Coordinates of C-alpha atoms in Angstrom, one line a residue:
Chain A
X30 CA 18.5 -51.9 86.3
X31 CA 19.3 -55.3 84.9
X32 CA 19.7 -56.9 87.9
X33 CA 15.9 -55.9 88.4
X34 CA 14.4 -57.3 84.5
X35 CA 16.6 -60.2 85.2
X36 CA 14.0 -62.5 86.7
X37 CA 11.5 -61.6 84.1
X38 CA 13.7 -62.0 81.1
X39 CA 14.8 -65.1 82.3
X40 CA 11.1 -66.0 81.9
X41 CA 11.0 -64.5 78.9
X42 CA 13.9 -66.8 77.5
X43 CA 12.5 -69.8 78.7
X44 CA 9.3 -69.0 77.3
X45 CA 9.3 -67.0 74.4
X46 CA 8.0 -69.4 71.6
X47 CA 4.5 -69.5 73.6
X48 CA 5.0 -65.8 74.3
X49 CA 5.8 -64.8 71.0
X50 CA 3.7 -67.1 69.1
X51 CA 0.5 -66.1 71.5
X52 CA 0.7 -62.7 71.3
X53 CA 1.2 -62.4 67.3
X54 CA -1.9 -64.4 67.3
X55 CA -3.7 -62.3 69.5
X56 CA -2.5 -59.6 67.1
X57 CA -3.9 -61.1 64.2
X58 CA -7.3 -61.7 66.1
X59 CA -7.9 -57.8 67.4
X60 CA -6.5 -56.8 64.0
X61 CA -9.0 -59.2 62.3
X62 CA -12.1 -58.0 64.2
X63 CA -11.0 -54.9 64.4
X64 CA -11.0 -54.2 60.1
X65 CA -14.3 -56.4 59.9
X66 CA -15.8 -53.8 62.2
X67 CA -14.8 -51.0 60.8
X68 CA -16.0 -52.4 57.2
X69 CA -12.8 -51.7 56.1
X70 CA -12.7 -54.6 54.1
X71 CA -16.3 -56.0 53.2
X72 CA -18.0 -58.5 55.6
X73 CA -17.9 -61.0 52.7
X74 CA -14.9 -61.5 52.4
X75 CA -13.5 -61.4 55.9
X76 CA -16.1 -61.6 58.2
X77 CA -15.2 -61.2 62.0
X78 CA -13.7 -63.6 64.9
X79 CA -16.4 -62.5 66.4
X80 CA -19.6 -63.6 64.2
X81 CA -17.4 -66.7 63.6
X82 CA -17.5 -67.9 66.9
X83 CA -21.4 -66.7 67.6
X84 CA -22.0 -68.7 64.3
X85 CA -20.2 -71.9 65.3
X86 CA -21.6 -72.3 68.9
X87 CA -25.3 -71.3 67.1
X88 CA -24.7 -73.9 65.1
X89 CA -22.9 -76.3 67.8
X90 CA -26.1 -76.3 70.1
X91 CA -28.9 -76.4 67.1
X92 CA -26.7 -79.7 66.1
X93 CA -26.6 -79.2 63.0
X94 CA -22.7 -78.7 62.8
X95 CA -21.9 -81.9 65.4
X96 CA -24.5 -83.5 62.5
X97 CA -21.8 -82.9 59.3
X98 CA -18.7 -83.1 61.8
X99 CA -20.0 -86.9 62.7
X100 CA -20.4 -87.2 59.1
X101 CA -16.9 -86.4 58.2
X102 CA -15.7 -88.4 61.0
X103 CA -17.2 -91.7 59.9
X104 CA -16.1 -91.1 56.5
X105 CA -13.2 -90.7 57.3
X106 CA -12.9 -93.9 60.0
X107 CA -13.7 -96.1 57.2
X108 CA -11.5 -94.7 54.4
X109 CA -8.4 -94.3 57.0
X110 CA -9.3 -98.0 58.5
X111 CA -9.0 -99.4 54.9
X112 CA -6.7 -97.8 53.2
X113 CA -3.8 -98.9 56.9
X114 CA -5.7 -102.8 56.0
X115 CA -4.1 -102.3 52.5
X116 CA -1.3 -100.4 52.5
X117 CA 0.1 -101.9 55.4
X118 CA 0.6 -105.6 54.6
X119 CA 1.1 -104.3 50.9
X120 CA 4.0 -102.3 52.0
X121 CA 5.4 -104.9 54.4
X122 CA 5.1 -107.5 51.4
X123 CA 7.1 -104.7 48.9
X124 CA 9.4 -103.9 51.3
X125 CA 10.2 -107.5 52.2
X126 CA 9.9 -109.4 48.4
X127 CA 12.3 -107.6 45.6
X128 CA 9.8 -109.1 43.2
X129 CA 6.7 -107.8 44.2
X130 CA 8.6 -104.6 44.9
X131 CA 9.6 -104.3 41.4
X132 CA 6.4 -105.2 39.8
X133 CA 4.2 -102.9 42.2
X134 CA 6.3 -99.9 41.9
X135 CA 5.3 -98.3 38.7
X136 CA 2.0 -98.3 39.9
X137 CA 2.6 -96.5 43.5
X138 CA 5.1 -94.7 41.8
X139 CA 2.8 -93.3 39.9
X140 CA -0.5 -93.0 41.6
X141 CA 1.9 -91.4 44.4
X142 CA 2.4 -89.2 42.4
X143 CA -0.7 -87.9 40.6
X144 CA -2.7 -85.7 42.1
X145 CA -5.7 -88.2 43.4
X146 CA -8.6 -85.6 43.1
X147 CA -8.2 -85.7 39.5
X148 CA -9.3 -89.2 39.8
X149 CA -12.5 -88.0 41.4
X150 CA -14.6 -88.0 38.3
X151 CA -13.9 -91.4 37.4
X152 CA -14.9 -92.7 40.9
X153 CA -18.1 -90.5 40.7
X154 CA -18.3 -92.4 37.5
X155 CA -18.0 -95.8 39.2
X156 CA -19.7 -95.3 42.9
X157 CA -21.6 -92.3 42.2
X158 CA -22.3 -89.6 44.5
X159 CA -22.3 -90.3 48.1
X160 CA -20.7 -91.8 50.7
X161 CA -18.8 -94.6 49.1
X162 CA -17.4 -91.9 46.7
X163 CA -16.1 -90.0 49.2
X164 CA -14.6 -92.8 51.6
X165 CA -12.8 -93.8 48.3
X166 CA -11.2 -90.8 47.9
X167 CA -10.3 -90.8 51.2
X168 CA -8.6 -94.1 51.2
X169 CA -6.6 -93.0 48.3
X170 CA -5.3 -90.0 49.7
X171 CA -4.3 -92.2 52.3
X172 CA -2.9 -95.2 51.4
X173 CA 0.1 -94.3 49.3
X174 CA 2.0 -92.5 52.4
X175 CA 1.2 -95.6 54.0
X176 CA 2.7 -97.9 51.2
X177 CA 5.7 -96.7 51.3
X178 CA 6.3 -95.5 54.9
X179 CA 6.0 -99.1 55.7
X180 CA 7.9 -99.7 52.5
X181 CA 10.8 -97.5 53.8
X182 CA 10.9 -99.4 57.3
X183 CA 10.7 -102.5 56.6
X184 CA 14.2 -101.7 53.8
X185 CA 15.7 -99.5 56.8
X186 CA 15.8 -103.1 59.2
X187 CA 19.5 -103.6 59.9
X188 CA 20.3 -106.6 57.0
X189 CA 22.7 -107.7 59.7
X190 CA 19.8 -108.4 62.1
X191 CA 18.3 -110.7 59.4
X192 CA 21.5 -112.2 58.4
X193 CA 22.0 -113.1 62.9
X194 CA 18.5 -114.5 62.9
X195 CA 18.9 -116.6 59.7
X196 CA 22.4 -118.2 60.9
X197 CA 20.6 -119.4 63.8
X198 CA 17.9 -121.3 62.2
X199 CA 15.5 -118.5 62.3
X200 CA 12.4 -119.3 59.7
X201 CA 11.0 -116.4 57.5
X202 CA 7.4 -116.3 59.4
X203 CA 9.9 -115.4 63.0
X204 CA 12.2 -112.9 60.9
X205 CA 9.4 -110.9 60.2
X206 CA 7.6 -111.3 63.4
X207 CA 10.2 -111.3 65.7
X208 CA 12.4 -108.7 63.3
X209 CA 11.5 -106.9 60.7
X210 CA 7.7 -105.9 62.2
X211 CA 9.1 -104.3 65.6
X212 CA 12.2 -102.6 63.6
X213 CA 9.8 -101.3 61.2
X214 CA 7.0 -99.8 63.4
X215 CA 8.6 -96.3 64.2
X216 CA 8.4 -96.0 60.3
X217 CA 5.3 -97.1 59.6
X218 CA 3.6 -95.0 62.4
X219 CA 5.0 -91.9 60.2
X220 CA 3.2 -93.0 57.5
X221 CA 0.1 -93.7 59.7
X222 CA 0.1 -90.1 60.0
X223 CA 0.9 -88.9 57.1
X224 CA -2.0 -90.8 56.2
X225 CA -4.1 -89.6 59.0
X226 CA -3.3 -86.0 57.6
X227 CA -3.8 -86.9 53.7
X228 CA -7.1 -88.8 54.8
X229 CA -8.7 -85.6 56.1
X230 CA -7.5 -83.4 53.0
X231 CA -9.4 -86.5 51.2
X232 CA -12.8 -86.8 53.1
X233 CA -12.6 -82.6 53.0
X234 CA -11.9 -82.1 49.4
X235 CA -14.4 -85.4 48.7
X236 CA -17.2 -83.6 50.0
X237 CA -16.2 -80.3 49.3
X238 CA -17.3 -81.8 45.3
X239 CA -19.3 -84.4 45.8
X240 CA -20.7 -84.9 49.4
X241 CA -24.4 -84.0 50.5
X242 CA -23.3 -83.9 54.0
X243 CA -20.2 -83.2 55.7
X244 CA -17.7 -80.4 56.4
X245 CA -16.6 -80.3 53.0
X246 CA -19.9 -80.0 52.4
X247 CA -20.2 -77.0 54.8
X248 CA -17.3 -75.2 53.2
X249 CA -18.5 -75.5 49.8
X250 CA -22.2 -74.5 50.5
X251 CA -21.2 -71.6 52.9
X252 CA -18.9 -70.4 50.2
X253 CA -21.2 -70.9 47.3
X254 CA -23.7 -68.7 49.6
X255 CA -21.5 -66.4 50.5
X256 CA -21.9 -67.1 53.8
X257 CA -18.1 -66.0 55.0
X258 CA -18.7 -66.7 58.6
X259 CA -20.2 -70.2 58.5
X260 CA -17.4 -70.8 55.7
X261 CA -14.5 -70.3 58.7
X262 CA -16.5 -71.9 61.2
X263 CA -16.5 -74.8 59.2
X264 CA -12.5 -74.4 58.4
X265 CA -12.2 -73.5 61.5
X266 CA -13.0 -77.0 62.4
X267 CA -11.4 -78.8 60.0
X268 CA -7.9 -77.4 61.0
X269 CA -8.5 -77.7 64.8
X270 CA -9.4 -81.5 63.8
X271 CA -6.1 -81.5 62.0
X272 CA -3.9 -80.5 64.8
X273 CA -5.3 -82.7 67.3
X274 CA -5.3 -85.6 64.6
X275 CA -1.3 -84.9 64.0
X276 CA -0.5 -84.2 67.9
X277 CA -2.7 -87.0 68.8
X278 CA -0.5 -89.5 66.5
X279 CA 2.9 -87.8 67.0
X280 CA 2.7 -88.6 71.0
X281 CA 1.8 -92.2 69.6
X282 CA 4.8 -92.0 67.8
X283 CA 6.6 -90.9 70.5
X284 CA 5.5 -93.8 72.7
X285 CA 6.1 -95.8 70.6
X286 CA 9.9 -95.3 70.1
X287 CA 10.3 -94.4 73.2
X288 CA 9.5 -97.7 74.5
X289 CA 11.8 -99.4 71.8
X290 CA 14.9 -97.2 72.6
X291 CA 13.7 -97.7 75.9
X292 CA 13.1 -101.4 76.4
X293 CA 16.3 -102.3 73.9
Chain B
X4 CA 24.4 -86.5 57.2
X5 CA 27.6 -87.1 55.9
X6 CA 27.7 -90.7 56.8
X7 CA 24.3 -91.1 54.6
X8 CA 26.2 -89.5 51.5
X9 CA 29.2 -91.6 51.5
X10 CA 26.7 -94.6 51.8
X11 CA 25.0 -93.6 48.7
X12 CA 28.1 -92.6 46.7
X13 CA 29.8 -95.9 47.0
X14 CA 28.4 -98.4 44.4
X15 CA 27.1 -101.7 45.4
X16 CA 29.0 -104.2 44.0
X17 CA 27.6 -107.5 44.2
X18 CA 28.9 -110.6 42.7
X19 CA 26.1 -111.9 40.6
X20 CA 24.9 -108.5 39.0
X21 CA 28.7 -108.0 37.9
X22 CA 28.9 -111.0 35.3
X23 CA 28.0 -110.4 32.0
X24 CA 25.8 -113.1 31.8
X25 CA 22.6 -113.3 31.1
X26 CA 22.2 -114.0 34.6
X27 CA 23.6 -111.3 35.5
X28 CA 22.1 -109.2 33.0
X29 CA 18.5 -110.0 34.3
X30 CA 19.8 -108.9 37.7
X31 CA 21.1 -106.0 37.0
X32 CA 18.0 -105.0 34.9
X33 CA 16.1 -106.6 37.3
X34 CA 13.9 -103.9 38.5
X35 CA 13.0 -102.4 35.1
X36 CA 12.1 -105.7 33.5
X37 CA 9.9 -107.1 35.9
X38 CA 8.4 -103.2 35.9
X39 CA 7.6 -103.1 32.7
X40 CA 6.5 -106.5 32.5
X41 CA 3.4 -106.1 35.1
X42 CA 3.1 -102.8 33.1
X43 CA 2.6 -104.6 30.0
X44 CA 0.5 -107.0 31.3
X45 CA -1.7 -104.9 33.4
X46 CA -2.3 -102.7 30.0
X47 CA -2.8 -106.0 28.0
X48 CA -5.7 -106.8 30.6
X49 CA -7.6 -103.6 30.7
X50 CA -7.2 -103.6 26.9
X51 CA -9.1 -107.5 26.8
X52 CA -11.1 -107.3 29.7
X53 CA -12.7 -103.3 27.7
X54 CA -13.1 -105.6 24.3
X55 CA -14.5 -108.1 26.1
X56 CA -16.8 -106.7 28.1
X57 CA -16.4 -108.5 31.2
X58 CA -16.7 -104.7 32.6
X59 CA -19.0 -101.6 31.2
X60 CA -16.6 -99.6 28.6
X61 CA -18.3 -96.0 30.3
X62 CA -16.4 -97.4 33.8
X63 CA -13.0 -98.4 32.3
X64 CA -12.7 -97.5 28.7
X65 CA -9.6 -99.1 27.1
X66 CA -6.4 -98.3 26.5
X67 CA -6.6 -98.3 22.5
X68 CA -9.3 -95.8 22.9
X69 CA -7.7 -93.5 25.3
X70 CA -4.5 -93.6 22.6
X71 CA -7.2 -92.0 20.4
X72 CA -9.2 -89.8 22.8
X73 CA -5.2 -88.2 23.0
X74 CA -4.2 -88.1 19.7
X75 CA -7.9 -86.5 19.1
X76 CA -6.9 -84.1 21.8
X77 CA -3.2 -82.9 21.0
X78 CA -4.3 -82.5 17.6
X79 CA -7.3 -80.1 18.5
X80 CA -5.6 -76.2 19.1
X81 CA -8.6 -76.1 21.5
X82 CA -6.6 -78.0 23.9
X83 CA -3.8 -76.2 24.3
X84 CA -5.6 -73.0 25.2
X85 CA -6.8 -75.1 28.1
X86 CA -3.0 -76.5 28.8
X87 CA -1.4 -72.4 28.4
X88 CA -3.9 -71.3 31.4
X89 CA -3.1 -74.1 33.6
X90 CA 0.1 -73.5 33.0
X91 CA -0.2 -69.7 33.3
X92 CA -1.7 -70.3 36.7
X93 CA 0.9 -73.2 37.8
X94 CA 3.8 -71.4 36.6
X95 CA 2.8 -67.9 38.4
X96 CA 1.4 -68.9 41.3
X97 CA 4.7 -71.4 41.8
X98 CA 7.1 -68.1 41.1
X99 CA 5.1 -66.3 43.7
X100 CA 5.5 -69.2 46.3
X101 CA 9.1 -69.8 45.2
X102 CA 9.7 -66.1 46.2
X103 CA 7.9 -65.9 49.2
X104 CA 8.9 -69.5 50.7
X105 CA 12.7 -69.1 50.0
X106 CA 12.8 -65.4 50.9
X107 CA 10.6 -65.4 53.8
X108 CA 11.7 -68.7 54.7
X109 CA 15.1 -67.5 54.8
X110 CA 14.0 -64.3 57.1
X111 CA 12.5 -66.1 59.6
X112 CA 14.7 -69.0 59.7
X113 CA 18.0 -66.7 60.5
X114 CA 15.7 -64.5 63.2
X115 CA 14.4 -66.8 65.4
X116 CA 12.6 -64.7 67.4
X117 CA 10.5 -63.8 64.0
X118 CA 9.5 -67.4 63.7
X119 CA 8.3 -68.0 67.0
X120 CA 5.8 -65.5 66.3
X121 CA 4.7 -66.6 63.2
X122 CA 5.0 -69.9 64.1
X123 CA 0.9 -70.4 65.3
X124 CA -0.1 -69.4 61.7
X125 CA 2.5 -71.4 59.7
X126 CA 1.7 -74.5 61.6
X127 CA -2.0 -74.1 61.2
X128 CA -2.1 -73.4 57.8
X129 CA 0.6 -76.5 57.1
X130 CA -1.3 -79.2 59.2
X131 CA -5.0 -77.6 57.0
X132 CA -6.3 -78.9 53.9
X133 CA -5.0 -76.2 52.6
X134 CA -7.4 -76.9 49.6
X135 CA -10.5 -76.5 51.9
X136 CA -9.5 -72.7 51.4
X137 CA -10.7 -73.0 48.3
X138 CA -14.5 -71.4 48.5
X139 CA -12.9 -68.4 50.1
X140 CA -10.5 -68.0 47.7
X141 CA -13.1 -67.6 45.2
X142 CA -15.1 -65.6 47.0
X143 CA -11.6 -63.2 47.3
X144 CA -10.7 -63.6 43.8
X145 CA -13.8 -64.6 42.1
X146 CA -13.7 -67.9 39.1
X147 CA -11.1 -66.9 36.8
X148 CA -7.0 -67.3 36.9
X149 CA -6.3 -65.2 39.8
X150 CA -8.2 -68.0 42.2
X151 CA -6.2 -70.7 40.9
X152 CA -3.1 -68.9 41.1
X153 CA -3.8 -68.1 45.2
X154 CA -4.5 -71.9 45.2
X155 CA -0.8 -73.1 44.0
X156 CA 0.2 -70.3 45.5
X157 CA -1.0 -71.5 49.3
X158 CA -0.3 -75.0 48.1
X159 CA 3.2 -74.6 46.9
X160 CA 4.4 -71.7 49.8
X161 CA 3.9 -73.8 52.7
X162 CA 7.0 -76.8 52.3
X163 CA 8.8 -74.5 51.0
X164 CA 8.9 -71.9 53.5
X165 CA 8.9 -74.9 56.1
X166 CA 11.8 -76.7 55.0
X167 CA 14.0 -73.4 54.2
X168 CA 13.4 -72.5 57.9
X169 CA 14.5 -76.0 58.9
X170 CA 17.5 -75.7 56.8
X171 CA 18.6 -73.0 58.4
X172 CA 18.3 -74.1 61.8
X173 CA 19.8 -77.7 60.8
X174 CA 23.6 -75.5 60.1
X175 CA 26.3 -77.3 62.3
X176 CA 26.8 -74.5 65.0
X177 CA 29.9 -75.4 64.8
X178 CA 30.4 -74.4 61.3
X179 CA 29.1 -70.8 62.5
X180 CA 31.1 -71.0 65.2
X181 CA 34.5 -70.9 63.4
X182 CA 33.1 -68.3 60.4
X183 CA 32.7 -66.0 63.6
X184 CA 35.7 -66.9 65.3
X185 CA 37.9 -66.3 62.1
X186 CA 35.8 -62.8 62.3
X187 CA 33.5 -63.2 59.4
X188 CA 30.5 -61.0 59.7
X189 CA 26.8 -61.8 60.0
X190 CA 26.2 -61.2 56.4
X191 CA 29.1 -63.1 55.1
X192 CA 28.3 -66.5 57.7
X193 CA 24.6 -66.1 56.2
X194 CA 25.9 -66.1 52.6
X195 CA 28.9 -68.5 53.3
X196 CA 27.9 -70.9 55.7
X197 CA 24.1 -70.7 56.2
X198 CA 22.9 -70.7 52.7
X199 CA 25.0 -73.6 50.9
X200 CA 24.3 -75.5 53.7
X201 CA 20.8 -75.5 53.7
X202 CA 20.5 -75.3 50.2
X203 CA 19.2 -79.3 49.8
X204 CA 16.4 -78.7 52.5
X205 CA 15.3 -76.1 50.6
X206 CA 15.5 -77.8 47.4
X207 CA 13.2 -80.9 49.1
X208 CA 11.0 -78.1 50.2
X209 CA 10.7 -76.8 46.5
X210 CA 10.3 -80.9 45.5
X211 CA 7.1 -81.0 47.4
X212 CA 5.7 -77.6 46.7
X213 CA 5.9 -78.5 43.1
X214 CA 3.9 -81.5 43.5
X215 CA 1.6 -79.4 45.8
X216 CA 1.3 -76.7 42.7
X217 CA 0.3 -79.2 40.9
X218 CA -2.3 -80.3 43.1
X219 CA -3.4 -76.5 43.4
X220 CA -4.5 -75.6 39.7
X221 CA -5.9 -78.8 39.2
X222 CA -8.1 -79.1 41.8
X223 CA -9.0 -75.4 41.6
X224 CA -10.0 -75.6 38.1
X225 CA -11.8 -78.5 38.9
X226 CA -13.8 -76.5 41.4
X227 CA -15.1 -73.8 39.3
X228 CA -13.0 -72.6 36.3
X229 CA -13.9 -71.8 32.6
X230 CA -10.7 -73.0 31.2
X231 CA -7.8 -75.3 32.0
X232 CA -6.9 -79.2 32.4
X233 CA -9.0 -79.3 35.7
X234 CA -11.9 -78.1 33.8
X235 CA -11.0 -80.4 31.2
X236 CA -11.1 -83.4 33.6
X237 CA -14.4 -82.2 35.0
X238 CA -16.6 -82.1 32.5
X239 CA -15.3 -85.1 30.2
X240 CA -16.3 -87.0 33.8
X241 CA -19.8 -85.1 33.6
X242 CA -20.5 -86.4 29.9
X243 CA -19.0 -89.9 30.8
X244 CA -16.0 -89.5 28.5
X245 CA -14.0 -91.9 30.2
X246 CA -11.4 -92.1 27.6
X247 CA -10.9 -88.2 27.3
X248 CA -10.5 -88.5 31.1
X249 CA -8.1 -91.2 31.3
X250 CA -5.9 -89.2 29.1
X251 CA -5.8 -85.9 31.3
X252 CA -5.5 -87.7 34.4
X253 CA -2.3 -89.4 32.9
X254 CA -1.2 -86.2 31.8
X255 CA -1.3 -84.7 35.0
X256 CA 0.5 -87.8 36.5
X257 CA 3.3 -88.0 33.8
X258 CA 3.9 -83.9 34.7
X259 CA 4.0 -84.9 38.1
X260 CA 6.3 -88.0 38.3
X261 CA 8.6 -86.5 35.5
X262 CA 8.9 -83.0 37.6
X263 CA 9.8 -85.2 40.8
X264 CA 12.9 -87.1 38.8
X265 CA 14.3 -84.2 37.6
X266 CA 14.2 -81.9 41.4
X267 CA 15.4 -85.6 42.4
X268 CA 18.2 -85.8 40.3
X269 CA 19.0 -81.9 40.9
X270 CA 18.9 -82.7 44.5
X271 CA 21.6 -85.5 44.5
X272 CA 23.5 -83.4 42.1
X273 CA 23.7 -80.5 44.7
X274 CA 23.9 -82.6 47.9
X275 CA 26.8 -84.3 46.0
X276 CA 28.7 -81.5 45.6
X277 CA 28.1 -80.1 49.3
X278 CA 29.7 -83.9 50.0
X279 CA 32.9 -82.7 47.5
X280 CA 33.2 -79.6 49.3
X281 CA 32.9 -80.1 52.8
X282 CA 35.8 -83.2 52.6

């Protein structure tokens, strides 16, 4: 008898996270559809996988979806793109200056840890509704992760590195290339995504108040409406986008120190 | 681990910061003096540049007039109706996610087979804006406290229950190993081994779900809400009250930053006497 199961449970073993995790999902689905035929529980609150999926490729092919999904994207391309431009070298300048860590760090300190979206009225106040707005909001959900990851690498570079370079006539413009950048990277690509992930709460919540267009924008309108299986289509999305995003930047991070373990 | 700890615990001496110079003195104090020196000056800025005009009062509002936009405020018994609800919802919907994360947490972390399966769902929900869930939750629980309390709630749960499962499975083996070797039973390695020793995960986890919380019932009272400090925000922002705003925004920052040092300080505190016990 259990020589027999042996080959199978040995598959089991080796694979039981996927198993597992697949079939509780698969649960949840048939268990899902399954009440939201019935009317168990209202259509309008739980809708079906079903009806979700019918509504998203509907929407898919009449383009309207791939219309607010591009929108999201570009918003949040720009608000990502500038808030790495200045939280970057700001962090690499705190990390690397006690002075400008010092005076700067009330400030991150703090804005790190405020919740940003209560800033949103204020920057409705000073961009107004749109666009701009939103890829503000974005960049500020973004760039404080970014701050002070690169913050935290750039103080995590072995002192004794520094101190080897500087007895041998290194100048402060090759410390930081040649040193503290490459030691810091590993660090600062966490924060990169962190970022990435706090940059899509940002551009969803953003237009989830104050957008016109948008998957925010979806969510809000679908719920507002009542419209429970557009609503998870549109979440649907937005979680799907933030996996890949996080895989997408953790195999980056991978390669990254990988190829510095590696190459050392 | 233990390496890191004994890092921290020893003080760094340094030569110049032990004089008792003046010298020394600004070095020692060097970080809170040149803080509060751009603090100072940034204030003493926005202050001239709002008298001034060189930018519209509406956009920046000073910080004179948001002194008195708070003093107006705290003396109003209007306002703190608005601060008991939010703190109603924060402090219930944190309770809940306290519960569940920990207890839960716990659960799955010490049955691994448990976790694998809910692992699809706790992963998708912790890589979400969880806040996106927002327009559903209404639709579930309709515009009053309830909502906002699902919203800390689902904020709050998710680092917690994440980190208390990490905990657990961050236990040397080895540790386990010898409880079960000496003949100590499952329940007494999970209450003598597993718990202290994951205990500062778990208190990290409850760092960030507090600052998550907070996050929760202010964004969902800014979303629809009749009451609260997220209300609060939103409509002194719809009238243009920048001043009134300014205030409430600080206020939700000062709860935030002063919640963070004190977990902080709690978290050293225990991770310092795991460092006692385990020499």
């Amino acid at each position: 008898m259990e020589k027999q199961s042996r080959p199978w449970s040995r598959f089991f073993r080796r694979y039981k996270r996927v198993i597992l995790g697949t079939t509780t999902f698969v649960l949840f689905v048939l268990v899902w559809e399954a009440v939201g035929r019935t009317k168990l529980i209202p259509p309008i609150f739980i809708s079906r996988p079903s009806i979700i999926l019918q509504v998203m490729v509907r929407e898919l092919i009449r383009g309207k979806l791939l219309f607010h999904m591009t929108t999201s994207l570009l918003e949040l391309t720009w608000g990502y793109l500038i808030s790495i431009v200045i939280g970057v070298p700001l962090g690499l300048l705190m990390g690397r200056y006690r002075k400008i860590e010092f005076s700067l760090d009330p400030f991150t300190m703090l804005l790190y840890s405020t919740p940003i979206i209560a800033l949103y009225p204020l920057i409705i106040i000073w961009a107004g509704i749109g666009k701009t707005s939103i890829v503000i909001i974005t960049l500020l959900f973004a760039v404080f992760p970014i701050i002070v990851n690169t913050f935290t690498g750039v103080q995590s570079v072995d002192p004794s590195l520094i101190r080897a370079a500087r007895s041998f006539g290194a100048r402060e413009g090759q410390i930081f290339y040649k040193i503290v950048l490459p030691a810091a990277i590993p660090i600062v690509i966490a924060g990169l995504r962190l970022g990435l992930g706090r940059a899509l709460i940002g551009v969803v919540i953003g237009e989830m108040f104050g957008g016109t267009a948008g998957l925010g924008y979806l969510i809000a309108y679908s719920g507002a409406f009542f419209k429970t299986a557009n609503l998870f289509a549109s979440l649907l999305i937005v979680v799907l986008m933030g996996i890949v995003f996080t895989q997408a930047l953790k195999k980056v991070e991978e390669t990254v120190s990988r190829h510095r373990y590696g190459g050392g | 681990m233990e390496q890191t700890n004994q890092d921290k615990i020893l003080p760094e001496v340094d030569a110049i910061t032990a004089r008792k110079t003046f010298r020394g003195r600004f070095f020692r104090n060097e970080r809170w003096l040149i803080g509060a020196a751009t603090i100072v000056l940034f204030l003493v800025v926005w202050e001239v540049a709002g008298r001034k005009n060189w930018v519209d009062q509406t956009f920046i509002s000073r910080p004179s007039l948001v002194v008195r936009a708070a003093i107006q405020m705290l003396t109003s018994p209007d306002f703190y109706g608005h601060l008991s609800v939010s703190a109603i919802e924060f402090f219930v919907g944190f309770a809940a996610a306290l519960l569940v994360g920990v207890g839960f947490g716990l659960f799955i972390g010490w049955y691994k087979n448990l976790e694998y399966s809910f692992e699809p769902f706790i992963m998708a929900l912790y890589s979400t804006p969880r806040d996106a869930l927002i327009p559903l939750i209404i639709i579930w629980l309709g515009i009053g406290l309830y909502s906002k309390m699902a919203v800390v709630f689902l904020g709050a749960v998710f680092p917690i229950l994440v980190n208390t499962v990490a905990g657990i499975q961050n236990v040397d083996p080895v540790l386990i190993r010898a409880a079960k070797s000496f003949g100590a039973k499952e329940r007494a390695i999970f209450r003598k081994v597993v718990l202290p020793a994951s205990l500062p995960y778990m208190i990290a986890g409850i760092r960030l779900g507090v600052g998550r919380g907070l996050i929760g019932f202010v964004i969902g009272e800014m979303y629809v809400a009749e009451k609260g400090i997220g209300f609060l925000i939103m409509r002194a922002g719809s009238v243009l009250k920048t001043d009134d705003l300014l205030f409430l925004v600080s206020i939700i920052a000062g709860v935030g930053v002063l919640s963070n040092q004190l977990i902080r300080k709690f978290e050293e505190k225990v991770s310092r006497w795991r460092f006692e016990r385990s020499v």
